Amino acid sequence: MNHNTMSAAEAVKAIKKKEIKARELVENAITRLEYTNDRLKSLITITGENALQQADAVDKKVSADEALPPLGGIPLVIKDDLALEGIPNTVGTKALENNYSPFSAEVVQRSIDSGGAVMGKANMDEFGMGATTKTSSYFWSRNPLDLDRTAGEGAAAAVSANQAMLAIASDTGGGLREAASYCGIMGLCPTPGVISRYGLTSFSSSLSEVGLLARKAEDFLLMLDIASGYDPRDFATSALSATSLKDDLIENNIITAGYPTEIWQQVEAPFKDNIENNIELFKNCNMEFQEVSLPYFKAGLLAYYILVISESFSNLSRFDGIRYGYHYEGANLEEWYQKTRKHTFGEEARRRSFLGAYLLNEDNYKKYYEKALQVWTLVKDDFSRVFEKCDLLILPVTRLPAPLLEETKSFTENYQIDEFCAPVSLAGLPSLCLPVSKSNDLPVSVQLVGKPFSEKSLIKLSMRLESEANVSFMPVI
Amino acid sequence: MKINREDVQNLLQTVKIEGSEKEVEKIIEDIYSLESWLEPLFSIDTTEVLPTVYKYEGNNVQREDKAQQRKNQHKLWEMAENFEEGFYRVPPIIEY
């Protein structure tokens, strides 16, 4: 039985049937970590010992013929902006280097209570600001499929390189989905309110959500059952539990997928051709493409950045090194603040602080912030119109494959990476990205965007597409 | 809009980040780059368009107005380097 190719759902079944032990799974993940983490730099903190203890507890239950918890012994990683009690929660920044969390995020606690074995905390861009890990205060995460390229997120590298079977990670404007597409795995960013954000350190309170990464689509079903549902500590969570999320779409004889040509035309040739040459794949899954138009989609990215830069300025104001986090001494409080924030924030965090303060000042607030709020309405209306005649939308995830790590881009060129994901985040819709083919051995992924709370439909359709596409990727190490 | 060094010094004061002369120049450059990148937004007519202020669908469900003791409050206090008798100790704010 190959631990590296099975899904988490298959592994849980195998543990239940006593075909494998949870300890074997975790030991396999630890071996992969020991062998690959020096090169990949996917995890900032490794908690392998805790994972082994969790696996042993699961094996003990199985030996005693007790009920197996739903995530019994599955190795998973957590992005370093989701709190895990007793472990540093760095959020990718030096400002929080020694920030040992006194509690666990709701979604993390639910996973542990369900038997999940946490392997560690994954590298990320500082405060989540970026899509390459190049703004991380710690290191850059390499892509397991091409070591010269970025993984996008340490969590995606970990799942792709078999250091874990699943990952829990945040997504604000596409980080999780883009990383999944770079690393040849799947990423689910659910409808806002499906997964609690309690314990998530976000740079944008309005737009950051908690999502999931997996190698197989069926594992999202397993994780959603555990992760979704009302949490009194996050007022935005929905009372809908995983069992009431919609999965009716898959019953349709024909699934109408909106295909916005104007957006697909922006994708570079090898990627676009790959999708167009794979039309049969979608037809075989009962999908019928319908031409649609989203005239404000492009402006959505600009509005998104005005909103998140403004919120960054506001959200980062709490990091002053007094109540928690790293600090630099100052002769007075003002000097303490200024030195602490200058020396602990990286370039992008400092930039967003300045730019956010600029966008929100008295002279600019109406021009930029209010304009962005109005464009947000137009973007949401665009999607609502499309969903009157379509069951879902099919969109690109990125214009190009994972960027080369040595490639240098201006900050606005980096913002442009989110062009196909950020407008979907603005619209508050669930999206699932999955690889459907290859271009020069690198994954070509698409993004399925559904109506609110249609996660289960997207997952079940992805299971169908996954089986039909039959595309897999082997890490190079 | 023309940005001058004084504007940037005010920004630095607002965000409480120390900045050198060289950094002031860089901030001015970044502001112009951002403004130029955002320019296409202003060709969109948003007259009469209501702003979106909340992305979640549905009604806000509020919990009962009941005082609760935070279980981990002491652990949170312990994270501070200097916490005494219910207060965070900070460097002087007022100079005598």
mmCIF file with all atom_site columns, N, CA and C in Angstrom, chain B residues 3-62:
data_model
loop_
_atom_site.group_PDB
_atom_site.id
_atom_site.type_symbol
_atom_site.label_atom_id
_atom_site.label_alt_id
_atom_site.label_comp_id
_atom_site.label_asym_id
_atom_site.label_entity_id
_atom_site.label_seq_id
_atom_site.pdbx_PDB_ins_code
_atom_site.Cartn_x
_atom_site.Cartn_y
_atom_site.Cartn_z
_atom_site.occupancy
_atom_site.B_iso_or_equiv
_atom_site.pdbx_formal_charge
_atom_site.auth_seq_id
_atom_site.auth_comp_id
_atom_site.auth_asym_id
_atom_site.auth_atom_id
_atom_site.pdbx_PDB_model_num
ATOM 1   N N  . ILE B 1 3  ? 2.841   64.422 -4.481  1.00 0.00 ? 3  ILE B N  1
ATOM 2   C CA . ILE B 1 3  ? 3.171   64.026 -3.104  1.00 0.00 ? 3  ILE B CA 1
ATOM 3   C C  . ILE B 1 3  ? 4.486   64.701 -2.715  1.00 0.00 ? 3  ILE B C  1
ATOM 4   N N  . ASN B 1 4  ? 4.527   65.349 -1.595  1.00 0.00 ? 4  ASN B N  1
ATOM 5   C CA . ASN B 1 4  ? 5.804   65.922 -1.173  1.00 0.00 ? 4  ASN B CA 1
ATOM 6   C C  . ASN B 1 4  ? 6.341   65.186 0.065   1.00 0.00 ? 4  ASN B C  1
ATOM 7   N N  . ARG B 1 5  ? 7.539   65.542 0.426   1.00 0.00 ? 5  ARG B N  1
ATOM 8   C CA . ARG B 1 5  ? 8.221   64.845 1.520   1.00 0.00 ? 5  ARG B CA 1
ATOM 9   C C  . ARG B 1 5  ? 7.479   65.031 2.850   1.00 0.00 ? 5  ARG B C  1
ATOM 10  N N  . GLU B 1 6  ? 6.846   66.186 2.980   1.00 0.00 ? 6  GLU B N  1
ATOM 11  C CA . GLU B 1 6  ? 6.117   66.444 4.231   1.00 0.00 ? 6  GLU B CA 1
ATOM 12  C C  . GLU B 1 6  ? 4.923   65.480 4.362   1.00 0.00 ? 6  GLU B C  1
ATOM 13  N N  . ASP B 1 7  ? 4.246   65.251 3.213   1.00 0.00 ? 7  ASP B N  1
ATOM 14  C CA . ASP B 1 7  ? 3.128   64.295 3.221   1.00 0.00 ? 7  ASP B CA 1
ATOM 15  C C  . ASP B 1 7  ? 3.615   62.933 3.707   1.00 0.00 ? 7  ASP B C  1
ATOM 16  N N  . VAL B 1 8  ? 4.772   62.534 3.197   1.00 0.00 ? 8  VAL B N  1
ATOM 17  C CA . VAL B 1 8  ? 5.290   61.214 3.561   1.00 0.00 ? 8  VAL B CA 1
ATOM 18  C C  . VAL B 1 8  ? 5.707   61.191 5.027   1.00 0.00 ? 8  VAL B C  1
ATOM 19  N N  . GLN B 1 9  ? 6.278   62.277 5.510   1.00 0.00 ? 9  GLN B N  1
ATOM 20  C CA . GLN B 1 9  ? 6.634   62.325 6.937   1.00 0.00 ? 9  GLN B CA 1
ATOM 21  C C  . GLN B 1 9  ? 5.373   62.165 7.793   1.00 0.00 ? 9  GLN B C  1
ATOM 22  N N  . ASN B 1 10 ? 4.272   62.756 7.342   1.00 0.00 ? 10 ASN B N  1
ATOM 23  C CA . ASN B 1 10 ? 3.010   62.587 8.079   1.00 0.00 ? 10 ASN B CA 1
ATOM 24  C C  . ASN B 1 10 ? 2.541   61.139 8.051   1.00 0.00 ? 10 ASN B C  1
ATOM 25  N N  . LEU B 1 11 ? 2.731   60.494 6.877   1.00 0.00 ? 11 LEU B N  1
ATOM 26  C CA . LEU B 1 11 ? 2.360   59.066 6.772   1.00 0.00 ? 11 LEU B CA 1
ATOM 27  C C  . LEU B 1 11 ? 3.194   58.233 7.741   1.00 0.00 ? 11 LEU B C  1
ATOM 28  N N  . LEU B 1 12 ? 4.482   58.517 7.777   1.00 0.00 ? 12 LEU B N  1
ATOM 29  C CA . LEU B 1 12 ? 5.379   57.771 8.678   1.00 0.00 ? 12 LEU B CA 1
ATOM 30  C C  . LEU B 1 12 ? 4.924   57.932 10.124  1.00 0.00 ? 12 LEU B C  1
ATOM 31  N N  . GLN B 1 13 ? 4.506   59.132 10.455  1.00 0.00 ? 13 GLN B N  1
ATOM 32  C CA . GLN B 1 13 ? 4.029   59.407 11.812  1.00 0.00 ? 13 GLN B CA 1
ATOM 33  C C  . GLN B 1 13 ? 2.745   58.605 12.079  1.00 0.00 ? 13 GLN B C  1
ATOM 34  N N  . THR B 1 14 ? 1.870   58.543 11.067  1.00 0.00 ? 14 THR B N  1
ATOM 35  C CA . THR B 1 14 ? 0.600   57.822 11.239  1.00 0.00 ? 14 THR B CA 1
ATOM 36  C C  . THR B 1 14 ? 0.823   56.319 11.426  1.00 0.00 ? 14 THR B C  1
ATOM 37  N N  . VAL B 1 15 ? 1.709   55.755 10.619  1.00 0.00 ? 15 VAL B N  1
ATOM 38  C CA . VAL B 1 15 ? 1.884   54.289 10.688  1.00 0.00 ? 15 VAL B CA 1
ATOM 39  C C  . VAL B 1 15 ? 2.907   53.888 11.738  1.00 0.00 ? 15 VAL B C  1
ATOM 40  N N  . LYS B 1 16 ? 3.553   54.857 12.339  1.00 0.00 ? 16 LYS B N  1
ATOM 41  C CA . LYS B 1 16 ? 4.538   54.620 13.406  1.00 0.00 ? 16 LYS B CA 1
ATOM 42  C C  . LYS B 1 16 ? 5.649   53.680 12.945  1.00 0.00 ? 16 LYS B C  1
ATOM 43  N N  . ILE B 1 17 ? 6.239   54.064 11.836  1.00 0.00 ? 17 ILE B N  1
ATOM 44  C CA . ILE B 1 17 ? 7.393   53.324 11.327  1.00 0.00 ? 17 ILE B CA 1
ATOM 45  C C  . ILE B 1 17 ? 8.487   54.347 11.023  1.00 0.00 ? 17 ILE B C  1
ATOM 46  N N  . GLU B 1 18 ? 9.666   54.097 11.596  1.00 0.00 ? 18 GLU B N  1
ATOM 47  C CA . GLU B 1 18 ? 10.804  54.995 11.364  1.00 0.00 ? 18 GLU B CA 1
ATOM 48  C C  . GLU B 1 18 ? 11.232  54.905 9.898   1.00 0.00 ? 18 GLU B C  1
ATOM 49  N N  . GLY B 1 19 ? 11.528  56.014 9.266   1.00 0.00 ? 19 GLY B N  1
ATOM 50  C CA . GLY B 1 19 ? 11.939  55.973 7.857   1.00 0.00 ? 19 GLY B CA 1
ATOM 51  C C  . GLY B 1 19 ? 13.085  56.920 7.554   1.00 0.00 ? 19 GLY B C  1
ATOM 52  N N  . SER B 1 20 ? 14.065  56.455 6.788   1.00 0.00 ? 20 SER B N  1
ATOM 53  C CA . SER B 1 20 ? 15.202  57.296 6.416   1.00 0.00 ? 20 SER B CA 1
ATOM 54  C C  . SER B 1 20 ? 14.821  58.162 5.202   1.00 0.00 ? 20 SER B C  1
ATOM 55  N N  . GLU B 1 21 ? 15.705  59.064 4.831   1.00 0.00 ? 21 GLU B N  1
ATOM 56  C CA . GLU B 1 21 ? 15.480  59.919 3.664   1.00 0.00 ? 21 GLU B CA 1
ATOM 57  C C  . GLU B 1 21 ? 15.287  59.066 2.401   1.00 0.00 ? 21 GLU B C  1
ATOM 58  N N  . LYS B 1 22 ? 16.125  58.026 2.304   1.00 0.00 ? 22 LYS B N  1
ATOM 59  C CA . LYS B 1 22 ? 16.061  57.138 1.140   1.00 0.00 ? 22 LYS B CA 1
ATOM 60  C C  . LYS B 1 22 ? 14.693  56.431 1.089   1.00 0.00 ? 22 LYS B C  1
ATOM 61  N N  . GLU B 1 23 ? 14.208  56.053 2.274   1.00 0.00 ? 23 GLU B N  1
ATOM 62  C CA . GLU B 1 23 ? 12.910  55.367 2.326   1.00 0.00 ? 23 GLU B CA 1
ATOM 63  C C  . GLU B 1 23 ? 11.770  56.301 1.963   1.00 0.00 ? 23 GLU B C  1
ATOM 64  N N  . VAL B 1 24 ? 11.921  57.561 2.323   1.00 0.00 ? 24 VAL B N  1
ATOM 65  C CA . VAL B 1 24 ? 10.892  58.550 1.966   1.00 0.00 ? 24 VAL B CA 1
ATOM 66  C C  . VAL B 1 24 ? 10.767  58.616 0.440   1.00 0.00 ? 24 VAL B C  1
ATOM 67  N N  . GLU B 1 25 ? 11.905  58.642 -0.247  1.00 0.00 ? 25 GLU B N  1
ATOM 68  C CA . GLU B 1 25 ? 11.904  58.661 -1.722  1.00 0.00 ? 25 GLU B CA 1
ATOM 69  C C  . GLU B 1 25 ? 11.198  57.425 -2.275  1.00 0.00 ? 25 GLU B C  1
ATOM 70  N N  . LYS B 1 26 ? 11.488  56.276 -1.665  1.00 0.00 ? 26 LYS B N  1
ATOM 71  C CA . LYS B 1 26 ? 10.914  55.010 -2.126  1.00 0.00 ? 26 LYS B CA 1
ATOM 72  C C  . LYS B 1 26 ? 9.390   55.005 -1.933  1.00 0.00 ? 26 LYS B C  1
ATOM 73  N N  . ILE B 1 27 ? 8.945   55.575 -0.822  1.00 0.00 ? 27 ILE B N  1
ATOM 74  C CA . ILE B 1 27 ? 7.498   55.612 -0.556  1.00 0.00 ? 27 ILE B CA 1
ATOM 75  C C  . ILE B 1 27 ? 6.798   56.481 -1.601  1.00 0.00 ? 27 ILE B C  1
ATOM 76  N N  . ILE B 1 28 ? 7.411   57.601 -1.927  1.00 0.00 ? 28 ILE B N  1
ATOM 77  C CA . ILE B 1 28 ? 6.821   58.485 -2.950  1.00 0.00 ? 28 ILE B CA 1
ATOM 78  C C  . ILE B 1 28 ? 6.709   57.722 -4.277  1.00 0.00 ? 28 ILE B C  1
ATOM 79  N N  . GLU B 1 29 ? 7.770   57.020 -4.606  1.00 0.00 ? 29 GLU B N  1
ATOM 80  C CA . GLU B 1 29 ? 7.790   56.216 -5.845  1.00 0.00 ? 29 GLU B CA 1
ATOM 81  C C  . GLU B 1 29 ? 6.672   55.143 -5.820  1.00 0.00 ? 29 GLU B C  1
ATOM 82  N N  . ASP B 1 30 ? 6.517   54.481 -4.682  1.00 0.00 ? 30 ASP B N  1
ATOM 83  C CA . ASP B 1 30 ? 5.487   53.433 -4.549  1.00 0.00 ? 30 ASP B CA 1
ATOM 84  C C  . ASP B 1 30 ? 4.076   54.019 -4.661  1.00 0.00 ? 30 ASP B C  1
ATOM 85  N N  . ILE B 1 31 ? 3.881   55.188 -4.096  1.00 0.00 ? 31 ILE B N  1
ATOM 86  C CA . ILE B 1 31 ? 2.547   55.809 -4.169  1.00 0.00 ? 31 ILE B CA 1
ATOM 87  C C  . ILE B 1 31 ? 2.206   56.117 -5.633  1.00 0.00 ? 31 ILE B C  1
ATOM 88  N N  . TYR B 1 32 ? 3.182   56.665 -6.360  1.00 0.00 ? 32 TYR B N  1
ATOM 89  C CA . TYR B 1 32 ? 2.925   56.964 -7.782  1.00 0.00 ? 32 TYR B CA 1
ATOM 90  C C  . TYR B 1 32 ? 2.674   55.686 -8.580  1.00 0.00 ? 32 TYR B C  1
ATOM 91  N N  . SER B 1 33 ? 3.417   54.640 -8.274  1.00 0.00 ? 33 SER B N  1
ATOM 92  C CA . SER B 1 33 ? 3.212   53.357 -8.994  1.00 0.00 ? 33 SER B CA 1
ATOM 93  C C  . SER B 1 33 ? 1.815   52.826 -8.733  1.00 0.00 ? 33 SER B C  1
ATOM 94  N N  . LEU B 1 34 ? 1.393   52.876 -7.460  1.00 0.00 ? 34 LEU B N  1
ATOM 95  C CA . LEU B 1 34 ? 0.058   52.359 -7.122  1.00 0.00 ? 34 LEU B CA 1
ATOM 96  C C  . LEU B 1 34 ? -1.018  53.190 -7.813  1.00 0.00 ? 34 LEU B C  1
ATOM 97  N N  . GLU B 1 35 ? -0.868  54.498 -7.749  1.00 0.00 ? 35 GLU B N  1
ATOM 98  C CA . GLU B 1 35 ? -1.879  55.372 -8.361  1.00 0.00 ? 35 GLU B CA 1
ATOM 99  C C  . GLU B 1 35 ? -1.999  55.095 -9.857  1.00 0.00 ? 35 GLU B C  1
ATOM 100 N N  . SER B 1 36 ? -0.874  54.896 -10.485 1.00 0.00 ? 36 SER B N  1
ATOM 101 C CA . SER B 1 36 ? -0.886  54.646 -11.920 1.00 0.00 ? 36 SER B CA 1
ATOM 102 C C  . SER B 1 36 ? -1.549  53.288 -12.223 1.00 0.00 ? 36 SER B C  1
ATOM 103 N N  . TRP B 1 37 ? -1.253  52.288 -11.382 1.00 0.00 ? 37 TRP B N  1
ATOM 104 C CA . TRP B 1 37 ? -1.843  50.950 -11.570 1.00 0.00 ? 37 TRP B CA 1
ATOM 105 C C  . TRP B 1 37 ? -3.361  50.978 -11.362 1.00 0.00 ? 37 TRP B C  1
ATOM 106 N N  . LEU B 1 38 ? -3.808  51.848 -10.449 1.00 0.00 ? 38 LEU B N  1
ATOM 107 C CA . LEU B 1 38 ? -5.251  51.905 -10.140 1.00 0.00 ? 38 LEU B CA 1
ATOM 108 C C  . LEU B 1 38 ? -6.037  52.770 -11.122 1.00 0.00 ? 38 LEU B C  1
ATOM 109 N N  . GLU B 1 39 ? -5.342  53.492 -11.987 1.00 0.00 ? 39 GLU B N  1
ATOM 110 C CA . GLU B 1 39 ? -5.974  54.464 -12.878 1.00 0.00 ? 39 GLU B CA 1
ATOM 111 C C  . GLU B 1 39 ? -7.188  53.905 -13.657 1.00 0.00 ? 39 GLU B C  1
ATOM 112 N N  . PRO B 1 40 ? -7.134  52.683 -14.218 1.00 0.00 ? 40 PRO B N  1
ATOM 113 C CA . PRO B 1 40 ? -8.283  52.186 -15.001 1.00 0.00 ? 40 PRO B CA 1
ATOM 114 C C  . PRO B 1 40 ? -9.603  52.169 -14.238 1.00 0.00 ? 40 PRO B C  1
ATOM 115 N N  . LEU B 1 41 ? -9.495  52.149 -12.916 1.00 0.00 ? 41 LEU B N  1
ATOM 116 C CA . LEU B 1 41 ? -10.712 52.109 -12.097 1.00 0.00 ? 41 LEU B CA 1
ATOM 117 C C  . LEU B 1 41 ? -11.576 53.355 -12.309 1.00 0.00 ? 41 LEU B C  1
ATOM 118 N N  . PHE B 1 42 ? -10.932 54.456 -12.652 1.00 0.00 ? 42 PHE B N  1
ATOM 119 C CA . PHE B 1 42 ? -11.661 55.714 -12.719 1.00 0.00 ? 42 PHE B CA 1
ATOM 120 C C  . PHE B 1 42 ? -12.383 55.942 -14.048 1.00 0.00 ? 42 PHE B C  1
ATOM 121 N N  . SER B 1 43 ? -12.228 54.964 -14.960 1.00 0.00 ? 43 SER B N  1
ATOM 122 C CA . SER B 1 43 ? -13.019 55.062 -16.189 1.00 0.00 ? 43 SER B CA 1
ATOM 123 C C  . SER B 1 43 ? -14.391 54.400 -15.987 1.00 0.00 ? 43 SER B C  1
ATOM 124 N N  . ILE B 1 44 ? -14.589 53.796 -14.833 1.00 0.00 ? 44 ILE B N  1
ATOM 125 C CA . ILE B 1 44 ? -15.875 53.131 -14.550 1.00 0.00 ? 44 ILE B CA 1
ATOM 126 C C  . ILE B 1 44 ? -16.834 54.122 -13.906 1.00 0.00 ? 44 ILE B C  1
ATOM 127 N N  . ASP B 1 45 ? -18.017 54.198 -14.493 1.00 0.00 ? 45 ASP B N  1
ATOM 128 C CA . ASP B 1 45 ? -19.026 55.105 -13.944 1.00 0.00 ? 45 ASP B CA 1
ATOM 129 C C  . ASP B 1 45 ? -19.722 54.421 -12.764 1.00 0.00 ? 45 ASP B C  1
ATOM 130 N N  . THR B 1 46 ? -19.546 54.981 -11.592 1.00 0.00 ? 46 THR B N  1
ATOM 131 C CA . THR B 1 46 ? -20.178 54.383 -10.409 1.00 0.00 ? 46 THR B CA 1
ATOM 132 C C  . THR B 1 46 ? -21.249 55.299 -9.802  1.00 0.00 ? 46 THR B C  1
ATOM 133 N N  . THR B 1 47 ? -21.678 56.275 -10.608 1.00 0.00 ? 47 THR B N  1
ATOM 134 C CA . THR B 1 47 ? -22.753 57.145 -10.124 1.00 0.00 ? 47 THR B CA 1
ATOM 135 C C  . THR B 1 47 ? -23.959 56.267 -9.802  1.00 0.00 ? 47 THR B C  1
ATOM 136 N N  . GLU B 1 48 ? -24.579 56.511 -8.715  1.00 0.00 ? 48 GLU B N  1
ATOM 137 C CA . GLU B 1 48 ? -25.791 55.783 -8.302  1.00 0.00 ? 48 GLU B CA 1
ATOM 138 C C  . GLU B 1 48 ? -25.518 54.343 -7.851  1.00 0.00 ? 48 GLU B C  1
ATOM 139 N N  . VAL B 1 49 ? -24.264 53.922 -7.860  1.00 0.00 ? 49 VAL B N  1
ATOM 140 C CA . VAL B 1 49 ? -23.987 52.540 -7.405  1.00 0.00 ? 49 VAL B CA 1
ATOM 141 C C  . VAL B 1 49 ? -23.814 52.565 -5.891  1.00 0.00 ? 49 VAL B C  1
ATOM 142 N N  . LEU B 1 50 ? -24.570 51.724 -5.213  1.00 0.00 ? 50 LEU B N  1
ATOM 143 C CA . LEU B 1 50 ? -24.456 51.668 -3.756  1.00 0.00 ? 50 LEU B CA 1
ATOM 144 C C  . LEU B 1 50 ? -23.196 50.898 -3.371  1.00 0.00 ? 50 LEU B C  1
ATOM 145 N N  . PRO B 1 51 ? -22.487 51.341 -2.354  1.00 0.00 ? 51 PRO B N  1
ATOM 146 C CA . PRO B 1 51 ? -21.292 50.599 -1.953  1.00 0.00 ? 51 PRO B CA 1
ATOM 147 C C  . PRO B 1 51 ? -21.641 49.298 -1.243  1.00 0.00 ? 51 PRO B C  1
ATOM 148 N N  . THR B 1 52 ? -20.778 48.302 -1.399  1.00 0.00 ? 52 THR B N  1
ATOM 149 C CA . THR B 1 52 ? -20.923 47.075 -0.607  1.00 0.00 ? 52 THR B CA 1
ATOM 150 C C  . THR B 1 52 ? -20.116 47.302 0.656   1.00 0.00 ? 52 THR B C  1
ATOM 151 N N  . VAL B 1 53 ? -20.731 47.045 1.777   1.00 0.00 ? 53 VAL B N  1
ATOM 152 C CA . VAL B 1 53 ? -19.976 47.256 3.013   1.00 0.00 ? 53 VAL B CA 1
ATOM 153 C C  . VAL B 1 53 ? -19.772 45.950 3.789   1.00 0.00 ? 53 VAL B C  1
ATOM 154 N N  . TYR B 1 54 ? -20.450 44.919 3.353   1.00 0.00 ? 54 TYR B N  1
ATOM 155 C CA . TYR B 1 54 ? -20.369 43.667 4.101   1.00 0.00 ? 54 TYR B CA 1
ATOM 156 C C  . TYR B 1 54 ? -20.517 42.532 3.113   1.00 0.00 ? 54 TYR B C  1
ATOM 157 N N  . LYS B 1 55 ? -19.576 41.626 3.071   1.00 0.00 ? 55 LYS B N  1
ATOM 158 C CA . LYS B 1 55 ? -19.632 40.627 2.001   1.00 0.00 ? 55 LYS B CA 1
ATOM 159 C C  . LYS B 1 55 ? -20.529 39.423 2.301   1.00 0.00 ? 55 LYS B C  1
ATOM 160 N N  . TYR B 1 56 ? -20.902 39.259 3.566   1.00 0.00 ? 56 TYR B N  1
ATOM 161 C CA . TYR B 1 56 ? -21.672 38.060 3.918   1.00 0.00 ? 56 TYR B CA 1
ATOM 162 C C  . TYR B 1 56 ? -23.147 38.216 3.588   1.00 0.00 ? 56 TYR B C  1
ATOM 163 N N  . GLU B 1 57 ? -23.704 37.141 3.082   1.00 0.00 ? 57 GLU B N  1
ATOM 164 C CA . GLU B 1 57 ? -25.132 37.107 2.782   1.00 0.00 ? 57 GLU B CA 1
ATOM 165 C C  . GLU B 1 57 ? -25.891 36.852 4.089   1.00 0.00 ? 57 GLU B C  1
ATOM 166 N N  . GLY B 1 58 ? -27.158 37.197 4.099   1.00 0.00 ? 58 GLY B N  1
ATOM 167 C CA . GLY B 1 58 ? -28.004 36.837 5.236   1.00 0.00 ? 58 GLY B CA 1
ATOM 168 C C  . GLY B 1 58 ? -27.952 37.834 6.367   1.00 0.00 ? 58 GLY B C  1
ATOM 169 N N  . ASN B 1 59 ? -28.632 37.476 7.443   1.00 0.00 ? 59 ASN B N  1
ATOM 170 C CA . ASN B 1 59 ? -28.744 38.377 8.589   1.00 0.00 ? 59 ASN B CA 1
ATOM 171 C C  . ASN B 1 59 ? -27.697 38.059 9.640   1.00 0.00 ? 59 ASN B C  1
ATOM 172 N N  . ASN B 1 60 ? -27.343 39.079 10.354  1.00 0.00 ? 60 ASN B N  1
ATOM 173 C CA . ASN B 1 60 ? -26.397 38.885 11.435  1.00 0.00 ? 60 ASN B CA 1
ATOM 174 C C  . ASN B 1 60 ? -27.115 38.240 12.623  1.00 0.00 ? 60 ASN B C  1
ATOM 175 N N  . VAL B 1 61 ? -26.580 37.150 13.117  1.00 0.00 ? 61 VAL B N  1
ATOM 176 C CA . VAL B 1 61 ? -27.177 36.493 14.280  1.00 0.00 ? 61 VAL B CA 1
ATOM 177 C C  . VAL B 1 61 ? -26.306 36.837 15.478  1.00 0.00 ? 61 VAL B C  1
ATOM 178 N N  . GLN B 1 62 ? -26.894 37.508 16.428  1.00 0.00 ? 62 GLN B N  1
ATOM 179 C CA . GLN B 1 62 ? -26.088 37.914 17.580  1.00 0.00 ? 62 GLN B CA 1
ATOM 180 C C  . GLN B 1 62 ? -26.302 36.972 18.756  1.00 0.00 ? 62 GLN B C  1
#
